PDB file of C-alpha atoms in Angstrom:
ATOM      1  CA  SER P   1       0.000   0.000   0.000  1.00 70.00           C
ATOM      2  CA  THR P   2       2.947   2.366   0.590  1.00 75.00           C
ATOM      3  CA  ALA P   3       3.856   1.907  -3.083  1.00 72.00           C
ATOM      4  CA  TRP P   4       0.659   3.761  -4.014  1.00 74.00           C
ATOM      5  CA  ILE P   5       2.133   6.840  -2.361  1.00 75.00           C
ATOM      6  CA  GLU P   6       5.893   6.518  -2.885  1.00 76.00           C
ATOM      7  CA  ARG P   7       6.519   4.763  -6.229  1.00 76.00           C
ATOM      8  CA  ASN P   8       5.806   5.901  -9.793  1.00 80.00           C
ATOM      9  CA  VAL P   9       4.300   9.141  -8.508  1.00 87.00           C
ATOM     10  CA  ARG P  10       2.715  11.078 -11.355  1.00 88.00           C
ATOM     11  CA  PRO P  11       0.751  14.356 -11.558  1.00 90.00           C
ATOM     12  CA  TRP P  12      -3.030  14.241 -11.248  1.00 88.00           C
ATOM     13  CA  TYR P  13      -3.481  14.786 -15.005  1.00 89.00           C
ATOM     14  CA  TYR P  14      -1.297  11.790 -15.958  1.00 90.00           C
ATOM     15  CA  TYR P  15      -4.337   9.819 -17.178  1.00 89.00           C
ATOM     16  CA  TRP P  16      -5.789  12.605 -19.314  1.00 89.00           C
ATOM     17  CA  LEU P  17      -4.932  10.599 -22.446  1.00 86.00           C
ATOM     18  CA  PHE P  18      -6.782   7.574 -21.067  1.00 87.00           C
ATOM     19  CA  PHE P  19      -8.848   7.180 -24.239  1.00 87.00           C
ATOM     20  CA  ALA P  20      -5.675   6.287 -26.161  1.00 86.00           C
ATOM     21  CA  GLU P  21      -5.569   3.017 -24.196  1.00 85.00           C
ATOM     22  CA  SER P  22      -8.663   1.926 -26.124  1.00 86.00           C
ATOM     23  CA  GLY P  23      -6.533   1.859 -29.284  1.00 86.00           C
ATOM     24  CA  ILE P  24      -8.499   1.777 -32.529  1.00 88.00           C
ATOM     25  CA  TRP P  25     -11.672   2.682 -30.595  1.00 91.00           C
ATOM     26  CA  ALA P  26     -10.202   5.947 -29.255  1.00 91.00           C
ATOM     27  CA  LEU P  27     -12.209   8.291 -31.509  1.00 92.00           C
ATOM     28  CA  PHE P  28     -15.408   6.308 -30.980  1.00 94.00           C
ATOM     29  CA  LEU P  29     -14.874   6.560 -27.216  1.00 94.00           C
ATOM     30  CA  LEU P  30     -14.274  10.306 -27.297  1.00 93.00           C
ATOM     31  CA  THR P  31     -17.425  10.749 -29.375  1.00 94.00           C
ATOM     32  CA  GLY P  32     -19.428   8.536 -27.050  1.00 94.00           C
ATOM     33  CA  LEU P  33     -18.297  10.569 -24.043  1.00 94.00           C
ATOM     34  CA  CYS P  34     -19.850  13.727 -25.533  1.00 93.00           C
ATOM     35  CA  TRP P  35     -22.763  13.304 -23.137  1.00 93.00           C
ATOM     36  CA  PRO P  36     -24.323  16.783 -23.625  1.00 92.00           C
ATOM     37  CA  TRP P  37     -24.534  16.108 -27.381  1.00 92.00           C
ATOM     38  CA  LEU P  38     -25.778  12.507 -27.242  1.00 92.00           C
ATOM     39  CA  LYS P  39     -27.907  12.388 -24.087  1.00 89.00           C
ATOM     40  CA  LYS P  40     -31.101  13.428 -25.923  1.00 88.00           C
ATOM     41  CA  LYS P  41     -30.425  11.282 -28.979  1.00 91.00           C
ATOM     42  CA  ILE P  42     -29.734   7.892 -27.407  1.00 92.00           C
ATOM     43  CA  LYS P  43     -32.934   6.088 -26.397  1.00 89.00           C
ATOM     44  CA  MET P  44     -31.379   4.075 -23.550  1.00 91.00           C
ATOM     45  CA  ARG P  45     -30.601   7.291 -21.689  1.00 91.00           C
ATOM     46  CA  LYS P  46     -30.285   5.880 -18.185  1.00 94.00           C
ATOM     47  CA  GLU P  47     -27.959   3.075 -19.262  1.00 95.00           C
ATOM     48  CA  TYR P  48     -25.880   5.437 -21.399  1.00 95.00           C
ATOM     49  CA  THR P  49     -25.628   8.040 -18.614  1.00 95.00           C
ATOM     50  CA  PHE P  50     -24.623   5.297 -16.176  1.00 96.00           C
ATOM     51  CA  ALA P  51     -21.806   4.119 -18.487  1.00 95.00           C
ATOM     52  CA  VAL P  52     -20.500   7.683 -18.958  1.00 96.00           C
ATOM     53  CA  LEU P  53     -20.697   8.401 -15.233  1.00 96.00           C
ATOM     54  CA  TRP P  54     -18.935   5.120 -14.398  1.00 95.00           C
ATOM     55  CA  THR P  55     -16.118   5.990 -16.818  1.00 95.00           C
ATOM     56  CA  VAL P  56     -15.636   9.540 -15.522  1.00 94.00           C
ATOM     57  CA  VAL P  57     -15.835   8.586 -11.825  1.00 94.00           C
ATOM     58  CA  THR P  58     -13.315   5.767 -12.324  1.00 93.00           C
ATOM     59  CA  LEU P  59     -10.951   8.173 -14.083  1.00 93.00           C
ATOM     60  CA  VAL P  60     -11.226  10.713 -11.252  1.00 93.00           C
ATOM     61  CA  LEU P  61     -10.696   8.108  -8.509  1.00 92.00           C
ATOM     62  CA  LEU P  62      -7.668   6.615 -10.257  1.00 91.00           C
ATOM     63  CA  SER P  63      -6.221  10.116 -10.640  1.00 92.00           C
ATOM     64  CA  LEU P  64      -6.383  10.654  -6.869  1.00 90.00           C
ATOM     65  CA  PHE P  65      -3.735   7.972  -6.222  1.00 86.00           C
ATOM     66  CA  PRO P  66      -0.185   9.410  -6.369  1.00 88.00           C
ATOM     67  CA  GLU P  67       1.133   6.207  -7.996  1.00 88.00           C
ATOM     68  CA  LYS P  68      -0.011   5.896 -11.594  1.00 88.00           C
ATOM     69  CA  LYS P  69       0.625   3.271 -14.271  1.00 87.00           C
ATOM     70  CA  THR P  70      -1.170   2.901 -17.585  1.00 87.00           C
ATOM     71  CA  ARG P  71      -2.148  -0.690 -16.767  1.00 87.00           C
ATOM     72  CA  TYR P  72      -4.237   0.615 -13.862  1.00 88.00           C
ATOM     73  CA  LEU P  73      -6.639   1.963 -16.503  1.00 90.00           C
ATOM     74  CA  LEU P  74      -7.929  -1.554 -17.236  1.00 89.00           C
ATOM     75  CA  PRO P  75     -11.020  -1.155 -14.963  1.00 88.00           C
ATOM     76  CA  LEU P  76     -11.862   2.026 -16.848  1.00 91.00           C
ATOM     77  CA  LEU P  77     -11.981   0.267 -20.208  1.00 90.00           C
ATOM     78  CA  ILE P  78     -14.993  -1.822 -19.124  1.00 93.00           C
ATOM     79  CA  PRO P  79     -17.474   1.083 -18.893  1.00 95.00           C
ATOM     80  CA  ALA P  80     -15.650   2.750 -21.798  1.00 94.00           C
ATOM     81  CA  ALA P  81     -16.573  -0.242 -23.980  1.00 94.00           C
ATOM     82  CA  MET P  82     -20.198   0.248 -22.933  1.00 96.00           C
ATOM     83  CA  VAL P  83     -20.024   3.909 -23.983  1.00 96.00           C
ATOM     84  CA  VAL P  84     -18.702   2.921 -27.426  1.00 95.00           C
ATOM     85  CA  ALA P  85     -21.450   0.303 -27.757  1.00 95.00           C
ATOM     86  CA  HIS P  86     -24.162   2.859 -26.998  1.00 95.00           C
ATOM     87  CA  TYR P  87     -22.809   5.175 -29.698  1.00 95.00           C
ATOM     88  CA  ILE P  88     -22.563   2.445 -32.357  1.00 94.00           C
ATOM     89  CA  VAL P  89     -26.065   1.168 -31.575  1.00 94.00           C
ATOM     90  CA  TYR P  90     -27.411   4.741 -31.771  1.00 94.00           C
ATOM     91  CA  ILE P  91     -25.967   5.224 -35.265  1.00 94.00           C
ATOM     92  CA  PHE P  92     -27.345   1.836 -36.336  1.00 94.00           C
ATOM     93  CA  THR P  93     -30.844   2.610 -35.021  1.00 92.00           C
ATOM     94  CA  ALA P  94     -30.964   6.216 -36.247  1.00 92.00           C
ATOM     95  CA  ALA P  95     -29.794   5.176 -39.731  1.00 92.00           C
ATOM     96  CA  LYS P  96     -32.627   2.629 -39.894  1.00 90.00           C
ATOM     97  CA  GLU P  97     -35.159   5.187 -38.739  1.00 90.00           C
ATOM     98  CA  LYS P  98     -33.621   7.856 -41.034  1.00 90.00           C
ATOM     99  CA  THR P  99     -33.263  10.339 -38.170  1.00 91.00           C
ATOM    100  CA  LEU P 100     -29.538  10.997 -38.527  1.00 90.00           C
ATOM    101  CA  THR P 101     -28.524  14.646 -38.537  1.00 92.00           C
ATOM    102  CA  THR P 102     -25.780  16.189 -40.640  1.00 93.00           C
ATOM    103  CA  SER P 103     -23.511  16.405 -37.600  1.00 92.00           C
ATOM    104  CA  ASP P 104     -24.131  12.687 -36.898  1.00 92.00           C
ATOM    105  CA  ARG P 105     -23.016  11.797 -40.414  1.00 94.00           C
ATOM    106  CA  VAL P 106     -19.898  13.971 -40.369  1.00 94.00           C
ATOM    107  CA  VAL P 107     -18.706  12.787 -36.941  1.00 94.00           C
ATOM    108  CA  PHE P 108     -19.358   9.122 -37.667  1.00 94.00           C
ATOM    109  CA  ARG P 109     -17.548   9.261 -40.997  1.00 94.00           C
ATOM    110  CA  VAL P 110     -14.515  10.855 -39.371  1.00 94.00           C
ATOM    111  CA  ASN P 111     -14.575   8.051 -36.802  1.00 93.00           C
ATOM    112  CA  ALA P 112     -14.757   5.450 -39.572  1.00 93.00           C
ATOM    113  CA  PHE P 113     -12.381   6.849 -42.172  1.00 95.00           C
ATOM    114  CA  ILE P 114      -9.359   7.097 -39.849  1.00 93.00           C
ATOM    115  CA  PRO P 115      -9.388   3.338 -38.953  1.00 93.00           C
ATOM    116  CA  ALA P 116      -9.979   2.634 -42.661  1.00 94.00           C
ATOM    117  CA  LEU P 117      -6.818   4.579 -43.539  1.00 94.00           C
ATOM    118  CA  ILE P 118      -4.908   2.669 -40.855  1.00 92.00           C
ATOM    119  CA  ALA P 119      -6.091  -0.655 -42.276  1.00 92.00           C
ATOM    120  CA  LEU P 120      -5.194   0.547 -45.772  1.00 93.00           C
ATOM    121  CA  GLY P 121      -1.656   1.372 -44.670  1.00 92.00           C
ATOM    122  CA  MET P 122      -1.049  -1.884 -42.775  1.00 90.00           C
ATOM    123  CA  PRO P 123       0.220  -3.887 -45.805  1.00 91.00           C
ATOM    124  CA  VAL P 124       2.893  -1.218 -46.341  1.00 91.00           C
ATOM    125  CA  ALA P 125       3.832  -1.337 -42.655  1.00 87.00           C
ATOM    126  CA  VAL P 126       4.064  -5.140 -42.722  1.00 86.00           C
ATOM    127  CA  TYR P 127       6.265  -4.986 -45.804  1.00 87.00           C
ATOM    128  CA  LEU P 128       8.641  -2.395 -44.340  1.00 86.00           C
ATOM    129  CA  LEU P 129       8.893  -3.931 -40.851  1.00 81.00           C
ATOM    130  CA  PHE P 130       8.586  -7.687 -41.295  1.00 81.00           C
ATOM    131  CA  TYR P 131       9.121  -8.676 -44.920  1.00 83.00           C
ATOM    132  CA  ARG P 132      12.316 -10.679 -44.498  1.00 78.00           C
ATOM    133  CA  GLU P 133      13.456 -14.274 -44.209  1.00 71.00           C
ATOM    134  CA  GLY P 134      12.275 -15.858 -40.986  1.00 67.00           C
ATOM    135  CA  GLU P 135       9.561 -13.248 -40.441  1.00 73.00           C
ATOM    136  CA  VAL P 136       7.021 -12.732 -43.238  1.00 78.00           C
ATOM    137  CA  GLY P 137       7.434 -14.372 -46.643  1.00 83.00           C
ATOM    138  CA  LEU P 138       5.872 -13.343 -49.955  1.00 86.00           C
ATOM    139  CA  THR P 139       2.879 -15.715 -49.679  1.00 87.00           C
ATOM    140  CA  LEU P 140       1.996 -14.586 -46.159  1.00 84.00           C
ATOM    141  CA  LEU P 141       2.486 -10.938 -47.151  1.00 87.00           C
ATOM    142  CA  ILE P 142      -0.030 -11.306 -50.008  1.00 91.00           C
ATOM    143  CA  ILE P 143      -2.600 -13.049 -47.768  1.00 90.00           C
ATOM    144  CA  VAL P 144      -2.183 -10.496 -44.976  1.00 88.00           C
ATOM    145  CA  SER P 145      -2.442  -7.600 -47.431  1.00 91.00           C
ATOM    146  CA  ILE P 146      -5.699  -8.941 -48.905  1.00 93.00           C
ATOM    147  CA  LEU P 147      -7.215  -9.373 -45.423  1.00 91.00           C
ATOM    148  CA  PHE P 148      -6.213  -5.858 -44.368  1.00 92.00           C
ATOM    149  CA  LEU P 149      -7.652  -4.421 -47.584  1.00 94.00           C
ATOM    150  CA  LEU P 150     -10.922  -6.270 -46.900  1.00 93.00           C
ATOM    151  CA  ALA P 151     -11.032  -4.735 -43.423  1.00 93.00           C
ATOM    152  CA  ALA P 152     -10.317  -1.286 -44.900  1.00 94.00           C
ATOM    153  CA  TYR P 153     -13.094  -1.723 -47.460  1.00 94.00           C
ATOM    154  CA  SER P 154     -15.609  -2.847 -44.818  1.00 93.00           C
ATOM    155  CA  ILE P 155     -14.837   0.143 -42.574  1.00 94.00           C
ATOM    156  CA  PHE P 156     -14.790   2.675 -45.412  1.00 94.00           C
ATOM    157  CA  ALA P 157     -17.989   1.374 -47.041  1.00 94.00           C
ATOM    158  CA  GLY P 158     -19.739   1.333 -43.681  1.00 93.00           C
ATOM    159  CA  GLY P 159     -18.733   4.935 -43.096  1.00 93.00           C
ATOM    160  CA  VAL P 160     -19.978   6.092 -46.489  1.00 93.00           C
ATOM    161  CA  ARG P 161     -23.308   4.269 -46.172  1.00 92.00           C
ATOM    162  CA  MET P 162     -23.710   5.065 -42.456  1.00 93.00           C
ATOM    163  CA  LYS P 163     -23.785   1.388 -41.528  1.00 93.00           C
ATOM    164  CA  SER P 164     -22.243   1.239 -38.087  1.00 93.00           C
ATOM    165  CA  MET P 165     -22.296  -2.555 -37.855  1.00 93.00           C
ATOM    166  CA  LYS P 166     -20.280  -2.814 -41.068  1.00 93.00           C
ATOM    167  CA  VAL P 167     -17.720  -0.441 -39.569  1.00 94.00           C
ATOM    168  CA  PHE P 168     -17.788  -2.444 -36.336  1.00 93.00           C
ATOM    169  CA  THR P 169     -17.169  -5.696 -38.243  1.00 92.00           C
ATOM    170  CA  GLY P 170     -14.280  -4.155 -40.154  1.00 92.00           C
ATOM    171  CA  VAL P 171     -12.626  -2.805 -37.008  1.00 93.00           C
ATOM    172  CA  VAL P 172     -12.997  -6.170 -35.243  1.00 92.00           C
ATOM    173  CA  LEU P 173     -11.436  -7.894 -38.279  1.00 91.00           C
ATOM    174  CA  LEU P 174      -8.586  -5.372 -38.166  1.00 91.00           C
ATOM    175  CA  LEU P 175      -8.030  -6.120 -34.463  1.00 90.00           C
ATOM    176  CA  ILE P 176      -8.039  -9.889 -35.048  1.00 91.00           C
ATOM    177  CA  LEU P 177      -5.507  -9.550 -37.858  1.00 88.00           C
ATOM    178  CA  VAL P 178      -3.154  -7.415 -35.777  1.00 87.00           C
ATOM    179  CA  GLU P 179      -3.494  -9.636 -32.690  1.00 85.00           C
ATOM    180  CA  THR P 180      -2.981 -12.957 -34.481  1.00 85.00           C
ATOM    181  CA  LEU P 181      -0.440 -12.007 -37.147  1.00 81.00           C
ATOM    182  CA  LEU P 182       1.548  -9.051 -35.879  1.00 80.00           C
ATOM    183  CA  MET P 183       1.503  -8.712 -32.089  1.00 79.00           C
ATOM    184  CA  SER P 184       4.178 -11.335 -31.400  1.00 75.00           C
ATOM    185  CA  ARG P 185       6.428  -9.808 -34.057  1.00 75.00           C
ATOM    186  CA  VAL P 186       5.868  -6.278 -32.772  1.00 74.00           C
ATOM    187  CA  ALA P 187       6.558  -7.464 -29.208  1.00 71.00           C
ATOM    188  CA  ASN P 188       9.996  -8.719 -30.279  1.00 71.00           C
ATOM    189  CA  MET P 189      10.830  -5.176 -31.376  1.00 71.00           C
ATOM    190  CA  PHE P 190      10.358  -3.847 -27.839  1.00 75.00           C
ATOM    191  CA  ASN P 191      10.747  -6.811 -25.474  1.00 79.00           C
ATOM    192  CA  ASN P 192      13.879  -8.355 -24.013  1.00 81.00           C
ATOM    193  CA  THR P 193      14.469 -11.360 -26.267  1.00 77.00           C
ATOM    194  CA  GLU P 194      17.318 -12.476 -23.968  1.00 81.00           C
ATOM    195  CA  ILE P 195      15.160 -12.606 -20.853  1.00 88.00           C
ATOM    196  CA  LYS P 196      16.154 -15.360 -18.417  1.00 92.00           C
ATOM    197  CA  SER P 197      13.589 -15.601 -15.652  1.00 94.00           C
ATOM    198  CA  ILE P 198      14.500 -16.534 -12.098  1.00 95.00           C
ATOM    199  CA  LYS P 199      11.505 -18.841 -12.350  1.00 95.00           C
ATOM    200  CA  ALA P 200      14.021 -21.418 -13.602  1.00 94.00           C
ATOM    201  CA  VAL P 201      15.186 -22.077 -10.011  1.00 94.00           C
ATOM    202  CA  ARG P 202      11.928 -23.959  -9.463  1.00 94.00           C
ATOM    203  CA  GLN P 203      13.207 -26.687 -11.778  1.00 93.00           C
ATOM    204  CA  ILE P 204      16.648 -27.092 -10.131  1.00 93.00           C
ATOM    205  CA  GLU P 205      16.353 -30.176  -7.944  1.00 92.00           C
ATOM    206  CA  GLU P 206      19.261 -29.426  -5.592  1.00 91.00           C
ATOM    207  CA  LEU P 207      17.680 -26.092  -4.599  1.00 92.00           C
ATOM    208  CA  GLN P 208      14.284 -27.490  -3.670  1.00 90.00           C
ATOM    209  CA  HIS P 209      14.975 -27.850   0.051  1.00 90.00           C
ATOM    210  CA  VAL P 210      17.634 -25.160   0.454  1.00 93.00           C
ATOM    211  CA  PRO P 211      16.601 -21.846   2.124  1.00 94.00           C
ATOM    212  CA  PHE P 212      16.860 -18.657   0.064  1.00 96.00           C
ATOM    213  CA  TYR P 213      18.223 -15.346   1.376  1.00 95.00           C
ATOM    214  CA  TYR P 214      19.005 -11.920  -0.015  1.00 95.00           C
ATOM    215  CA  PRO P 215      21.259  -9.125   1.389  1.00 93.00           C
ATOM    216  CA  ALA P 216      19.209  -7.040   3.823  1.00 92.00           C
ATOM    217  CA  ASP P 217      20.689  -3.812   2.472  1.00 91.00           C
ATOM    218  CA  GLU P 218      19.373  -4.540  -1.038  1.00 91.00           C
ATOM    219  CA  GLU P 219      15.851  -4.113  -2.367  1.00 90.00           C
ATOM    220  CA  LEU P 220      14.287  -7.351  -3.552  1.00 92.00           C
ATOM    221  CA  ARG P 221      11.404  -6.815  -5.941  1.00 93.00           C
ATOM    222  CA  ILE P 222       8.349  -8.827  -4.978  1.00 92.00           C
ATOM    223  CA  GLU P 223       7.921  -9.849  -8.620  1.00 93.00           C
ATOM    224  CA  LEU P 224      11.135 -11.882  -8.337  1.00 94.00           C
ATOM    225  CA  VAL P 225       9.821 -13.634  -5.234  1.00 95.00           C
ATOM    226  CA  TYR P 226       6.667 -14.599  -7.107  1.00 95.00           C
ATOM    227  CA  GLU P 227       8.684 -15.824 -10.086  1.00 94.00           C
ATOM    228  CA  ALA P 228      11.051 -17.879  -7.932  1.00 94.00           C
ATOM    229  CA  GLY P 229       8.099 -19.366  -6.075  1.00 93.00           C
ATOM    230  CA  ARG P 230      10.162 -19.385  -2.905  1.00 91.00           C
ATOM    231  CA  ARG P 231      10.279 -17.592   0.401  1.00 93.00           C
ATOM    232  CA  ILE P 232      13.370 -15.344   0.244  1.00 95.00           C
ATOM    233  CA  LEU P 233      14.397 -13.909   3.615  1.00 94.00           C
ATOM    234  CA  PRO P 234      16.637 -10.903   4.343  1.00 94.00           C
ATOM    235  CA  TRP P 235      20.131 -11.610   5.662  1.00 92.00           C
ATOM    236  CA  ASP P 236      22.165  -8.968   7.484  1.00 91.00           C
ATOM    237  CA  ILE P 237      25.450 -10.210   6.110  1.00 89.00           C
ATOM    238  CA  LYS P 238      27.689  -7.795   8.035  1.00 84.00           C
ATOM    239  CA  SER P 239      26.418  -8.560  11.530  1.00 83.00           C
ATOM    240  CA  ASP P 240      24.752 -11.994  11.348  1.00 80.00           C
ATOM    241  CA  THR P 241      27.138 -14.922  10.849  1.00 81.00           C
ATOM    242  CA  THR P 242      24.947 -17.563  12.536  1.00 85.00           C
ATOM    243  CA  LEU P 243      23.549 -18.466   9.131  1.00 85.00           C
ATOM    244  CA  LEU P 244      26.884 -20.105   8.297  1.00 85.00           C
ATOM    245  CA  ASN P 245      26.009 -22.841  10.780  1.00 86.00           C
ATOM    246  CA  SER P 246      23.090 -23.996   8.626  1.00 86.00           C
ATOM    247  CA  LEU P 247      24.739 -24.262   5.206  1.00 89.00           C
ATOM    248  CA  PRO P 248      23.961 -24.817   2.403  1.00 92.00           C
ATOM    249  CA  VAL P 249      21.935 -21.699   1.657  1.00 93.00           C
ATOM    250  CA  VAL P 250      21.147 -19.828  -1.548  1.00 95.00           C
ATOM    251  CA  LEU P 251      22.060 -16.151  -1.875  1.00 95.00           C
ATOM    252  CA  VAL P 252      20.010 -14.039  -4.295  1.00 96.00           C
ATOM    253  CA  SER P 253      21.963 -10.816  -4.825  1.00 95.00           C
ATOM    254  CA  GLY P 254      22.161  -7.867  -7.180  1.00 94.00           C
ATOM    255  CA  LYS P 255      25.937  -8.271  -7.510  1.00 93.00           C
ATOM    256  CA  PRO P 256      28.243 -11.316  -7.646  1.00 94.00           C
ATOM    257  CA  ALA P 257      28.540 -13.020  -4.270  1.00 93.00           C
ATOM    258  CA  THR P 258      32.277 -12.225  -4.211  1.00 92.00           C
ATOM    259  CA  GLU P 259      31.388  -8.515  -4.146  1.00 92.00           C
ATOM    260  CA  VAL P 260      28.603  -8.873  -1.590  1.00 91.00           C
ATOM    261  CA  LEU P 261      30.114 -11.201   1.029  1.00 92.00           C
ATOM    262  CA  PRO P 262      32.885 -10.021   3.357  1.00 90.00           C
ATOM    263  CA  VAL P 263      36.264 -11.691   2.921  1.00 88.00           C
ATOM    264  CA  GLY P 264      35.880 -13.376   6.311  1.00 87.00           C
ATOM    265  CA  ILE P 265      32.766 -15.228   5.167  1.00 89.00           C
ATOM    266  CA  GLN P 266      34.224 -16.093   1.764  1.00 89.00           C
ATOM    267  CA  GLU P 267      37.118 -17.855   3.503  1.00 88.00           C
ATOM    268  CA  LYS P 268      34.681 -20.156   5.316  1.00 88.00           C
ATOM    269  CA  VAL P 269      32.419 -21.188   2.423  1.00 91.00           C
ATOM    270  CA  ASN P 270      32.486 -22.465  -1.119  1.00 92.00           C
ATOM    271  CA  LEU P 271      30.656 -20.243  -3.583  1.00 94.00           C
ATOM    272  CA  ARG P 272      28.986 -21.864  -6.563  1.00 93.00           C
ATOM    273  CA  LEU P 273      27.165 -19.616  -9.005  1.00 95.00           C
ATOM    274  CA  ILE P 274      23.944 -21.238 -10.208  1.00 95.00           C
ATOM    275  CA  ASP P 275      23.188 -18.587 -12.831  1.00 95.00           C
ATOM    276  CA  VAL P 276      22.540 -14.908 -13.490  1.00 95.00           C
ATOM    277  CA  TYR P 277      18.867 -14.192 -14.089  1.00 96.00           C
ATOM    278  CA  ASP P 278      17.444 -11.189 -15.905  1.00 94.00           C
ATOM    279  CA  ASN P 279      13.705 -10.615 -15.482  1.00 93.00           C
ATOM    280  CA  ASN P 280      13.615  -7.314 -17.365  1.00 92.00           C
ATOM    281  CA  ASN P 281      10.854  -7.242 -19.957  1.00 87.00           C
ATOM    282  CA  ARG P 282      12.636  -4.511 -21.921  1.00 86.00           C
ATOM    283  CA  PRO P 283      16.074  -4.889 -23.582  1.00 84.00           C
ATOM    284  CA  LYS P 284      19.267  -3.342 -22.233  1.00 84.00           C
ATOM    285  CA  SER P 285      19.142  -0.745 -24.980  1.00 81.00           C
ATOM    286  CA  ASP P 286      16.032   0.721 -23.343  1.00 82.00           C
ATOM    287  CA  LYS P 287      17.865   2.840 -20.790  1.00 80.00           C
ATOM    288  CA  LYS P 288      14.650   4.256 -19.367  1.00 83.00           C
ATOM    289  CA  ARG P 289      12.849   0.970 -18.606  1.00 84.00           C
ATOM    290  CA  TYR P 290      15.685  -1.538 -18.156  1.00 89.00           C
ATOM    291  CA  SER P 291      16.408  -1.840 -14.454  1.00 90.00           C
ATOM    292  CA  PRO P 292      19.275  -3.629 -12.619  1.00 91.00           C
ATOM    293  CA  LYS P 293      16.754  -4.382  -9.838  1.00 92.00           C
ATOM    294  CA  PHE P 294      15.507  -7.270 -11.974  1.00 94.00           C
ATOM    295  CA  VAL P 295      18.973  -8.775 -12.503  1.00 94.00           C
ATOM    296  CA  ARG P 296      19.910 -11.274  -9.797  1.00 95.00           C
ATOM    297  CA  TYR P 297      22.888 -13.539  -9.149  1.00 96.00           C
ATOM    298  CA  VAL P 298      21.832 -16.837  -7.603  1.00 96.00           C
ATOM    299  CA  THR P 299      24.693 -18.441  -5.691  1.00 95.00           C
ATOM    300  CA  ILE P 300      24.750 -21.478  -3.435  1.00 95.00           C
ATOM    301  CA  LEU P 301      26.906 -21.229  -0.305  1.00 93.00           C
ATOM    302  CA  GLU P 302      28.295 -24.587   0.855  1.00 92.00           C
ATOM    303  CA  LYS P 303      30.588 -25.692   3.660  1.00 88.00           C
ATOM    304  CA  LYS P 304      34.242 -26.035   2.826  1.00 82.00           C
TER     305      LYS P 304
END
């Protein structure tokens, strides 16, 4: 709970771009949140007002916490999806009843044409980013391009004819294509492909019944404890030598054991490095997000 106050502290307006987290639905969400404009048009007024209120209240409450991370916006996307649904259903119903206004047509077409342009440009993006041996071959590129062009056509045609469900279908197809064909490849552009999780210690038989410790003057991220699946206790190395009476033990440290343990202790034990684990999700080249706190040396201390 102290992390909510002390870590990743951001200003109150940090979430003001929250709608961007909805991705391709961002414009639809912004339009749907125009409550003064839509409140008298949408027939399910109470349900629509409830969804808008839920979204706004959640945004305000999340903004009150000093600690802020974009993933904390997940609860907000639930009512936000309801807001988008109300807007799409309104366009569908009003188009059937021929009650759409000029402003309705203009706004909806803007909402539709931008995703259509994105879908239209995806084959070019795939070609420039992934068309190479081992990634995307010529056959897959042709198939992917055709599917993206179909999605672009569906969205564009739906926008021209004011058929919201056709636009909805095209956007969903676009999402499916990106998720199934591109997300793993895009992830490799940003993620640490050399990640070596400390979770591997769970599979090392000789460590199963050996207690784990970490230097008390170091910070041990709780994520590493979860990954290791072990209880890892603090050890005041400088003042507590009683632990040497119960060897073997495993030391999980941010530096090599030879740099962490005093010379007096090193003379009494054998040090055997199990491995160096790196749980960073981002590569070393990402200076902003790569953290040494997620790099740990796992060493077993044994009696001489």
